[in-house]
Structure formats: C-alpha cells, structure tokens
Short mmCIF file of C-alpha atoms in Angstrom, two decimals:
data_model
loop_
_atom_site.label_atom_id
_atom_site.label_comp_id
_atom_site.label_asym_id
_atom_site.label_seq_id
_atom_site.Cartn_x
_atom_site.Cartn_y
_atom_site.Cartn_z
CA UNK F 662 22.36 9.50 47.06
CA UNK F 663 26.00 10.33 47.55
CA UNK F 664 29.38 9.01 46.98
CA UNK F 665 29.56 6.30 49.53
CA UNK F 666 32.89 6.75 48.32
CA UNK F 667 34.57 3.64 48.52
CA UNK F 668 32.08 1.28 48.13
CA UNK F 669 30.28 1.42 50.98
CA UNK F 670 28.33 1.64 49.07
CA UNK F 671 27.81 -1.45 46.83
CA UNK F 672 26.84 -5.02 47.60
CA UNK F 673 27.90 -7.86 45.43
CA UNK F 674 26.38 -11.14 46.16
CA UNK F 675 27.81 -13.99 44.24
CA UNK F 676 25.32 -16.77 44.53
CA UNK F 677 25.93 -20.40 43.79
CA UNK F 678 22.51 -21.68 42.90
CA UNK F 679 21.05 -24.72 41.28
CA UNK F 680 19.15 -24.32 38.06
CA UNK F 681 15.41 -24.86 37.98
CA UNK F 682 15.69 -28.50 37.03
CA UNK F 683 18.25 -29.05 39.79
CA UNK F 684 21.14 -30.01 37.54
CA UNK F 685 24.12 -27.69 37.56
CA UNK F 686 25.12 -24.78 39.72
CA UNK F 687 25.00 -21.24 38.44
CA UNK F 688 26.72 -18.18 39.79
CA UNK F 689 24.68 -14.98 39.87
CA UNK F 690 24.73 -11.77 41.88
CA UNK F 691 22.45 -10.30 44.50
CA UNK F 692 23.35 -6.67 45.14
CA UNK F 693 22.29 -4.68 48.20
CA UNK F 694 23.39 -1.08 48.50
CA UNK F 695 22.79 2.60 47.90
CA UNK F 696 23.39 5.02 45.03
CA UNK F 697 26.82 3.60 44.24
CA UNK F 698 25.19 0.38 43.08
CA UNK F 699 21.59 1.40 42.27
CA UNK F 700 20.81 0.32 38.69
CA UNK F 701 17.28 1.66 38.51
CA UNK F 702 15.27 0.87 41.62
CA UNK F 703 14.77 4.54 42.47
CA UNK F 704 13.42 5.17 38.98
CA UNK F 705 10.41 3.12 40.05
CA UNK F 706 9.99 5.08 43.28
CA UNK F 707 7.83 7.84 41.84
CA UNK F 708 8.07 10.13 44.88
CA UNK F 709 11.80 9.73 45.46
CA UNK F 710 13.95 12.84 45.20
CA UNK F 711 17.07 10.68 44.90
CA UNK F 712 16.99 10.20 41.15
CA UNK F 713 19.40 9.55 38.29
CA UNK F 714 16.65 9.68 35.69
CA UNK F 715 17.69 12.84 33.84
CA UNK F 716 20.55 13.57 31.44
CA UNK F 717 23.44 13.54 31.75
CA UNK F 718 23.36 10.42 33.92
CA UNK F 719 24.16 7.35 31.84
CA UNK F 720 25.72 9.31 28.97
CA UNK F 721 28.57 6.78 28.67
CA UNK F 722 26.47 3.64 29.17
CA UNK F 723 24.69 1.79 26.37
CA UNK F 724 22.53 4.19 24.38
CA UNK F 725 23.59 7.13 26.50
CA UNK F 726 20.20 7.63 28.13
CA UNK F 727 19.58 7.65 31.89
CA UNK F 728 19.26 4.13 33.29
CA UNK F 729 19.12 4.72 37.04
CA UNK F 730 22.87 4.58 37.71
CA UNK F 731 24.15 7.62 39.61
CA UNK F 732 27.14 8.10 37.33
CA UNK F 733 27.97 8.64 33.66
CA UNK F 734 28.70 4.96 33.06
CA UNK F 735 29.15 1.79 35.08
CA UNK F 736 29.12 1.18 38.81
CA UNK F 737 31.93 -0.56 40.67
CA UNK F 738 29.63 -3.55 41.07
CA UNK F 739 29.04 -3.67 37.28
CA UNK F 740 32.76 -3.71 36.61
CA UNK F 741 33.72 -6.28 39.23
CA UNK F 742 30.88 -8.52 38.06
CA UNK F 743 31.86 -8.16 34.41
CA UNK F 744 35.47 -9.03 35.14
CA UNK F 745 34.65 -12.02 37.31
CA UNK F 746 32.24 -13.49 34.77
CA UNK F 747 28.99 -12.69 36.61
CA UNK F 748 25.81 -11.48 34.88
CA UNK F 749 24.51 -8.02 35.73
CA UNK F 750 21.44 -8.43 37.94
CA UNK F 751 18.33 -6.34 37.17
CA UNK F 752 16.75 -3.91 39.60
CA UNK F 753 14.31 -5.61 41.94
CA UNK F 754 11.59 -3.07 41.10
CA UNK F 755 11.94 -3.61 37.35
CA UNK F 756 8.57 -4.71 35.91
CA UNK F 757 10.38 -7.34 33.83
CA UNK F 758 11.72 -9.24 36.87
CA UNK F 759 10.67 -12.90 36.94
CA UNK F 760 11.68 -16.01 38.87
CA UNK F 761 13.59 -17.31 35.86
CA UNK F 762 15.44 -14.01 35.55
CA UNK F 763 16.36 -14.16 39.24
CA UNK F 764 17.74 -17.69 38.86
CA UNK F 765 19.74 -16.67 35.79
CA UNK F 766 20.92 -13.17 36.78
CA UNK F 767 20.24 -12.51 40.45
CA UNK F 768 18.71 -9.29 41.80
CA UNK F 769 19.89 -5.78 42.61
CA UNK F 770 18.10 -4.21 45.61
CA UNK F 771 20.30 -1.11 45.88
CA UNK F 772 18.59 2.24 46.32
CA UNK F 773 19.97 5.77 46.16
CA UNK F 774 19.65 7.48 49.53
CA UNK F 775 19.31 4.22 51.45
CA UNK F 776 21.19 3.50 54.63
CA UNK F 777 21.60 1.11 57.51
CA UNK F 778 19.11 3.16 59.52
CA UNK F 779 15.48 3.54 58.47
CA UNK F 780 15.55 7.28 59.15
CA UNK F 781 18.57 7.93 56.92
CA UNK F 782 17.84 9.91 53.75
CA UNK F 783 14.36 10.86 54.95
CA UNK F 784 14.29 14.10 52.99
CA UNK F 785 14.51 12.07 49.78
CA UNK F 786 10.96 10.96 50.68
CA UNK F 787 11.30 7.51 49.07
CA UNK F 788 14.32 5.21 49.22
CA UNK F 789 14.94 1.59 50.21
CA UNK F 790 16.75 1.24 53.53
CA UNK F 791 18.79 -1.88 54.22
CA UNK F 792 15.92 -3.19 56.32
CA UNK F 793 13.57 -2.77 53.37
CA UNK F 794 16.06 -4.38 50.99
CA UNK F 795 16.31 -7.40 53.29
CA UNK F 796 12.52 -7.54 53.42
CA UNK F 797 12.45 -7.58 49.62
CA UNK F 798 15.10 -10.32 49.64
CA UNK F 799 12.84 -12.36 51.89
CA UNK F 800 10.09 -11.89 49.33
CA UNK F 801 12.51 -13.06 46.64
CA UNK F 802 13.04 -16.26 48.61
CA UNK F 803 9.31 -16.93 48.62
CA UNK F 804 9.22 -16.42 44.85
CA UNK F 805 12.01 -18.95 44.33
CA UNK F 806 10.46 -21.45 46.77
CA UNK F 807 7.23 -21.28 44.78
CA UNK F 808 9.24 -21.86 41.60
CA UNK F 809 11.63 -24.67 42.52
CA UNK F 810 10.53 -25.89 45.97
CA UNK F 811 11.90 -25.56 49.49
CA UNK F 812 14.77 -28.04 49.23
CA UNK F 813 16.35 -26.60 46.09
CA UNK F 814 15.70 -23.06 47.29
CA UNK F 815 17.45 -23.75 50.59
CA UNK F 816 20.48 -25.00 48.68
CA UNK F 817 20.34 -22.02 46.34
CA UNK F 818 20.40 -19.47 49.16
CA UNK F 819 22.63 -21.31 51.64
CA UNK F 820 25.34 -21.63 49.00
CA UNK F 821 25.08 -17.95 48.23
CA UNK F 822 27.80 -15.42 48.91
CA UNK F 823 26.57 -12.10 50.26
CA UNK F 824 28.29 -8.74 50.35
CA UNK F 825 26.67 -5.78 52.11
CA UNK F 826 27.86 -2.19 51.74
CA UNK F 827 26.01 0.80 53.09
CA UNK F 828 26.81 3.42 55.69
CA UNK F 829 27.92 6.66 54.05
CA UNK F 830 24.37 7.96 53.78
CA UNK F 831 23.95 7.34 57.49
CA UNK F 832 26.57 10.05 58.00
CA UNK F 833 26.26 12.36 54.97
CA UNK F 834 22.48 12.29 54.81
CA UNK F 835 21.69 11.84 58.48
CA UNK F 836 24.11 12.27 61.38
CA UNK F 837 26.05 15.19 59.85
CA UNK F 838 22.88 17.11 58.95
CA UNK F 839 21.20 19.04 61.80
CA UNK F 840 17.75 18.53 60.25
CA UNK F 841 17.91 14.93 61.49
CA UNK F 842 17.30 14.18 65.16
CA UNK F 843 20.18 11.68 65.17
CA UNK F 844 22.57 14.64 64.82
CA UNK F 845 21.72 15.95 68.28
CA UNK F 846 20.66 12.67 69.91
CA UNK F 847 24.07 11.00 69.58
CA UNK F 848 27.75 11.83 69.68
CA UNK F 849 30.28 10.25 67.33
CA UNK F 850 30.90 7.21 69.50
CA UNK F 851 27.29 6.50 70.43
CA UNK F 852 26.10 6.97 66.83
CA UNK F 853 28.56 4.38 65.53
CA UNK F 854 27.47 2.06 68.34
CA UNK F 855 23.87 2.59 67.20
CA UNK F 856 24.86 1.75 63.63
CA UNK F 857 26.68 -1.40 64.73
CA UNK F 858 23.76 -2.58 66.84
CA UNK F 859 21.42 -2.09 63.88
CA UNK F 860 23.80 -3.67 61.37
CA UNK F 861 24.33 -6.68 63.62
CA UNK F 862 20.60 -7.34 63.71
CA UNK F 863 20.41 -7.03 59.94
CA UNK F 864 23.31 -9.41 59.35
CA UNK F 865 21.86 -11.90 61.81
CA UNK F 866 18.59 -11.73 59.90
CA UNK F 867 20.39 -12.47 56.62
CA UNK F 868 22.04 -15.43 58.34
CA UNK F 869 18.62 -16.69 59.43
CA UNK F 870 17.56 -16.49 55.78
CA UNK F 871 20.45 -18.73 54.75
CA UNK F 872 23.40 -16.37 54.28
CA UNK F 873 26.61 -18.17 55.19
CA UNK F 874 29.35 -16.47 53.15
CA UNK F 875 29.12 -12.70 53.49
CA UNK F 876 31.36 -9.70 52.96
CA UNK F 877 30.68 -6.17 54.20
CA UNK F 878 32.59 -3.45 52.35
CA UNK F 879 33.74 -0.47 54.38
CA UNK F 880 33.53 3.25 53.74
CA UNK F 881 36.01 5.39 51.85
CA UNK F 882 37.14 8.95 52.62
CA UNK F 883 33.66 10.45 52.40
CA UNK F 884 34.97 13.75 53.72
CA UNK F 885 36.70 14.22 50.36
CA UNK F 886 33.66 14.08 48.09
CA UNK F 887 33.09 17.41 46.28
CA UNK F 888 30.02 18.21 48.38
CA UNK F 889 31.97 17.94 51.63
CA UNK F 890 34.84 20.01 50.22
CA UNK F 891 32.62 22.83 48.97
CA UNK F 892 30.83 22.99 52.32
CA UNK F 893 34.14 23.41 54.15
CA UNK F 894 35.80 26.80 54.65
CA UNK F 895 39.03 25.72 52.96
CA UNK F 896 37.89 23.55 50.06
CA UNK F 897 39.89 20.69 51.50
CA UNK F 898 38.70 17.31 52.75
CA UNK F 899 36.73 17.39 55.99
CA UNK F 900 38.86 15.34 58.31
CA UNK F 901 36.15 14.89 60.94
CA UNK F 902 34.02 13.12 58.32
CA UNK F 903 36.94 10.96 57.26
CA UNK F 904 37.62 10.02 60.88
CA UNK F 905 34.02 8.89 61.21
CA UNK F 906 34.51 6.62 58.18
CA UNK F 907 37.65 5.12 59.71
CA UNK F 908 35.88 4.56 63.04
CA UNK F 909 32.93 2.95 61.25
CA UNK F 910 35.29 0.62 59.39
CA UNK F 911 37.09 -0.41 62.58
CA UNK F 912 33.81 -1.16 64.36
CA UNK F 913 32.43 -3.04 61.34
CA UNK F 914 35.54 -5.21 61.06
CA UNK F 915 35.24 -6.15 64.74
CA UNK F 916 31.53 -6.91 64.32
CA UNK F 917 32.15 -9.20 61.35
CA UNK F 918 34.89 -11.11 63.16
CA UNK F 919 32.58 -11.59 66.13
CA UNK F 920 29.60 -12.78 64.08
CA UNK F 921 31.76 -15.15 62.07
CA UNK F 922 32.72 -16.99 65.25
CA UNK F 923 29.24 -17.00 66.81
CA UNK F 924 26.89 -17.83 63.94
CA UNK F 925 26.60 -21.40 62.69
CA UNK F 926 28.64 -22.11 59.55
CA UNK F 927 29.13 -18.38 59.00
CA UNK F 928 32.06 -16.96 57.07
CA UNK F 929 31.52 -13.23 57.51
CA UNK F 930 34.34 -10.97 56.29
CA UNK F 931 35.05 -7.24 56.15
CA UNK F 932 36.31 -5.60 52.95
CA UNK F 933 38.47 -2.58 53.78
CA UNK F 934 38.33 -0.16 50.84
CA UNK F 935 39.31 3.15 52.46
CA UNK F 936 42.96 3.05 51.46
CA UNK F 937 42.21 2.23 47.82
CA UNK F 938 39.87 5.16 47.26
CA UNK F 939 41.90 7.53 49.42
CA UNK F 940 44.97 6.93 47.26
CA UNK F 941 43.02 7.71 44.09
CA UNK F 942 41.70 10.96 45.58
CA UNK F 943 45.00 11.97 47.18
CA UNK F 944 47.16 11.16 44.16
CA UNK F 945 44.94 11.63 41.08
CA UNK F 946 47.83 12.24 38.66
CA UNK F 947 49.32 8.88 39.63
CA UNK F 948 46.23 7.27 38.13
CA UNK F 949 45.80 9.52 35.10
CA UNK F 950 43.27 12.00 36.55
CA UNK F 951 43.53 15.79 36.44
CA UNK F 952 40.76 16.62 38.92
CA UNK F 953 39.79 14.93 42.21
CA UNK F 954 38.03 17.73 44.05
CA UNK F 955 35.16 18.94 41.86
CA UNK F 956 32.42 17.29 39.78
CA UNK F 957 32.49 16.81 36.03
CA UNK F 958 28.77 17.61 35.84
CA UNK F 959 27.95 20.92 37.51
CA UNK F 960 26.46 24.39 37.13
CA UNK F 961 29.85 25.97 36.70
CA UNK F 962 30.59 28.24 39.64
CA UNK F 963 27.24 27.53 41.30
CA UNK F 964 28.10 25.01 43.99
CA UNK F 965 26.98 22.71 45.34
CA UNK F 966 24.89 21.42 42.46
CA UNK F 967 23.15 18.59 44.25
CA UNK F 968 22.41 16.61 41.11
CA UNK F 969 23.29 16.49 37.41
CA UNK F 970 20.61 17.99 35.16
CA UNK F 971 20.14 18.66 31.42
CA UNK F 972 21.09 22.30 32.07
CA UNK F 973 24.37 21.29 33.72
CA UNK F 974 27.74 21.86 32.12
CA UNK F 975 29.98 18.84 31.56
CA UNK F 976 33.75 18.82 31.86
CA UNK F 977 35.68 18.58 28.61
CA UNK F 978 37.17 15.15 29.32
CA UNK F 979 35.19 12.89 31.64
CA UNK F 980 38.03 10.38 31.88
CA UNK F 981 40.13 12.95 33.75
CA UNK F 982 37.67 13.55 36.59
CA UNK F 983 37.45 11.33 39.66
CA UNK F 984 33.94 12.58 40.47
CA UNK F 985 30.93 12.66 38.18
CA UNK F 986 28.70 14.79 40.43
CA UNK F 987 28.94 16.18 43.97
CA UNK F 988 28.62 12.69 45.47
CA UNK F 989 29.50 9.95 43.01
CA UNK F 990 32.60 8.80 41.14
CA UNK F 991 32.87 8.82 37.36
CA UNK F 992 32.97 5.69 35.21
CA UNK F 993 36.75 6.05 34.90
CA UNK F 994 37.17 6.28 38.67
CA UNK F 995 34.83 3.33 39.21
CA UNK F 996 36.91 1.32 36.76
CA UNK F 997 40.10 2.12 38.59
CA UNK F 998 38.57 1.45 42.02
CA UNK F 999 37.13 -1.87 40.81
CA UNK F 1000 40.47 -3.00 39.38
CA UNK F 1001 42.29 -2.06 42.58
CA UNK F 1002 39.73 -3.96 44.67
CA UNK F 1003 39.98 -6.99 42.40
CA UNK F 1004 43.73 -7.03 43.03
CA UNK F 1005 43.48 -6.29 46.75
CA UNK F 1006 40.91 -8.96 47.57
CA UNK F 1007 42.11 -11.50 45.02
CA UNK F 1008 38.79 -11.75 43.19
CA UNK F 1009 38.89 -14.34 40.43
CA UNK F 1010 36.60 -15.23 37.57
CA UNK F 1011 33.95 -17.83 38.20
CA UNK F 1012 35.98 -20.21 36.05
CA UNK F 1013 38.88 -19.89 38.51
CA UNK F 1014 41.15 -17.70 36.36
CA UNK F 1015 42.39 -14.27 37.36
CA UNK F 1016 40.00 -11.41 36.65
CA UNK F 1017 41.35 -9.20 33.81
CA UNK F 1018 41.48 -5.40 34.15
CA UNK F 1019 38.33 -3.58 33.09
CA UNK F 1020 38.45 -1.45 29.96
CA UNK F 1021 36.75 1.87 29.27
CA UNK F 1022 33.39 1.37 27.53
CA UNK F 1023 32.60 4.72 26.04
CA UNK F 1024 33.40 8.19 24.72
CA UNK F 1025 34.45 10.58 27.44
CA UNK F 1026 34.62 13.96 25.73
CA UNK F 1027 31.99 16.61 26.25
CA UNK F 1028 28.95 16.09 24.00
CA UNK F 1029 27.82 18.52 21.36
CA UNK F 1030 24.76 20.56 22.29
CA UNK F 1031 21.66 18.44 21.87
CA UNK F 1032 18.03 18.59 22.84
CA UNK F 1033 17.81 16.68 26.08
CA UNK F 1034 15.61 13.58 25.93
CA UNK F 1035 12.57 13.31 28.15
CA UNK F 1036 13.11 12.18 31.75
CA UNK F 1037 13.02 8.45 32.32
CA UNK F 1038 11.17 6.91 35.24
#
C-alpha cells in the first residue's frame, strides 16, 4: 500500500491465448502487482489493513463508490490496457471469476502491500506477496487445463506476455522501517542483492510455467511520495530512498538481461520508468499540475494521514494534484504517466495501430457534503 511510484508497481500481462474451441487467438491481460494495480483483491482479504474500501477511494470511477483501487479513478494498468485495446481483467479473488472470464479478460492478482519478499508489508496482516500471486497463477493454469486441455493451455500460456512490477513496498514497508528485521539484517547493497536473488527465483518459476515474453517495470522516485517528504526534516524528497530505487532498477535491468540469455526461448525485458515519473514530480506545472508534494485526500494539517477516509478533506481540484493520498498518484497523474510510458516503450493497440492518448473519465472538483456510503468489502 504505497505509491510504488512509477509503476513498480503494476504488472500488465498481455496474453495471446486461443479461445475455448481452439479457433482464434485472443489478447487479454494478467496483472501482477501491488496497490498501484490492485483492483479489488484486498477487499476480499477481510483481515488486511491495506484497504481502499472506504470513500473517497473510487470517487472518479464508475458510480463513484470504492472499488478496491488505491486512487480516485483509474490505475496506470487500466489506462494502458484501455488504450491498447485490452479488456480490464477482474481481481483473482472476485467471487464472479470463472474459467470463461479468465479466457476472455485475463486475471489481476495485484495486492496492496504486497512485495517481492514474503515478509514485506507484514503489519498489514493480509496481503498477497509476489510468491503468493505466482502460486495463484499456477492455480489459474490448472483451472484452464481443466477447461480446455493441456495442449491448448500450454499454447495459451506460452504465447503470453508477462510484465512484473513490484519492489517499492520492499523498501517503504520493509527495509526502511526499523520494525522489520530486514532493516538491521542488511545494508543497502546486501538488501538489493537479497531482492535480486528472490526475484530471479520468481522469474525462473514463471518461465517454468510457460512465461516466455516478460517485462519487469522498475521503480520511480519513491523518496518523493508525500509520506516520505512529510517524514523528512525539510519536506523535500528523501534522496537516500531515491538512490535505492535507482540501484534497484540497475540491478533489475542486469538480472533481466542475464535471464533472457540463459532461459530457453525467453525474451525478458526491463521497463525503466524512473525518469518519466521523476519529471512529472519535479516539473508539475509543465504537465498542468499545481501540487506534487502533498495528497489531495488528507486530514488537513494532520500529516501523515496514512489512508483516505470519509472524514478526510479533499482538494478543490483533483486534476491539479499529482498524488491522491500519501502513497498513490491521482487519476490525472496516472493518465499522464500511462501516456508517457505508451510513448516511451512504443506500446501499440492490439490491432497494430498506435495507442491514442487517454482522456479524463470523470469530474475532478471537490464533492458537495454527502453522507458517506457504507464501507465495501
């Protein structure tokens, strides 16, 4: 649960899969990640403290009620998928998930508070680590095998394109917090080595499950999220935290290059997103924002407000704020980040045409006082 600022956070898996009757190929998404791409999994984790189930989360999405996204509107993954012609995959823990729905829309395994390491985010009590998400993906494979058989399932998953993006929680909600043993067990260099060793095993496991085309998105300037700023003595970005993100990205890029040459038929790539998000935060006016250092949803002068609640005060114009809460970007920032990433990585629509820029989906002015609806999930 935090702004895995650039997108470490999110995992878009564009999957080329055959339909049930084996005729044509269909492109869907499988998404692995954390709170930047969670679309409701944590709402079904009844003991999780990492929740986006209360107003004002989701105020600018659909009916305006909380839907499990840790922002006021869409995630970066939503926007990139929409603009490349991919359906939005449902949360894995959604009771409505079926084999047919998986084949038509894919699955989203992302979980707020999750990380590469199992111990990350432990004080949230419940969250899905990357290991757990991969375990659930393995279960998904068994569901599809039972539905369409081993041969078609193998084709479905081996033609898939996987993108993995986690890591910020491993710093923000683990290594940089003295309540976790990792904070005194490791130094900066050895902790990143520990992350890389763990991530390598996880990526190798995905390869053994059929993943051949895979992209890992890197971290953004996580030292510049509002929470990190307010915890500093100056109110400025915490450069040590940003340096950790840069070091993580460098090590991840090297790991992906290495695996791509060693694993059979693997095309593993690294998606550097630090510069994109850093430019938005460093030059907000250039992109039409007025505020890049404090959250739109807060308790006024009471900081940090670790989550957005019905009693919180909203900024007057949500489109002018880069951050929605202490950790996560607003819908407007996600839209801008998604469009910049689409341009940077040359993402195209599934029909081969260029992906068009995303457009704002909703009102962004402060709402009139209302009686808050009951919590969801």
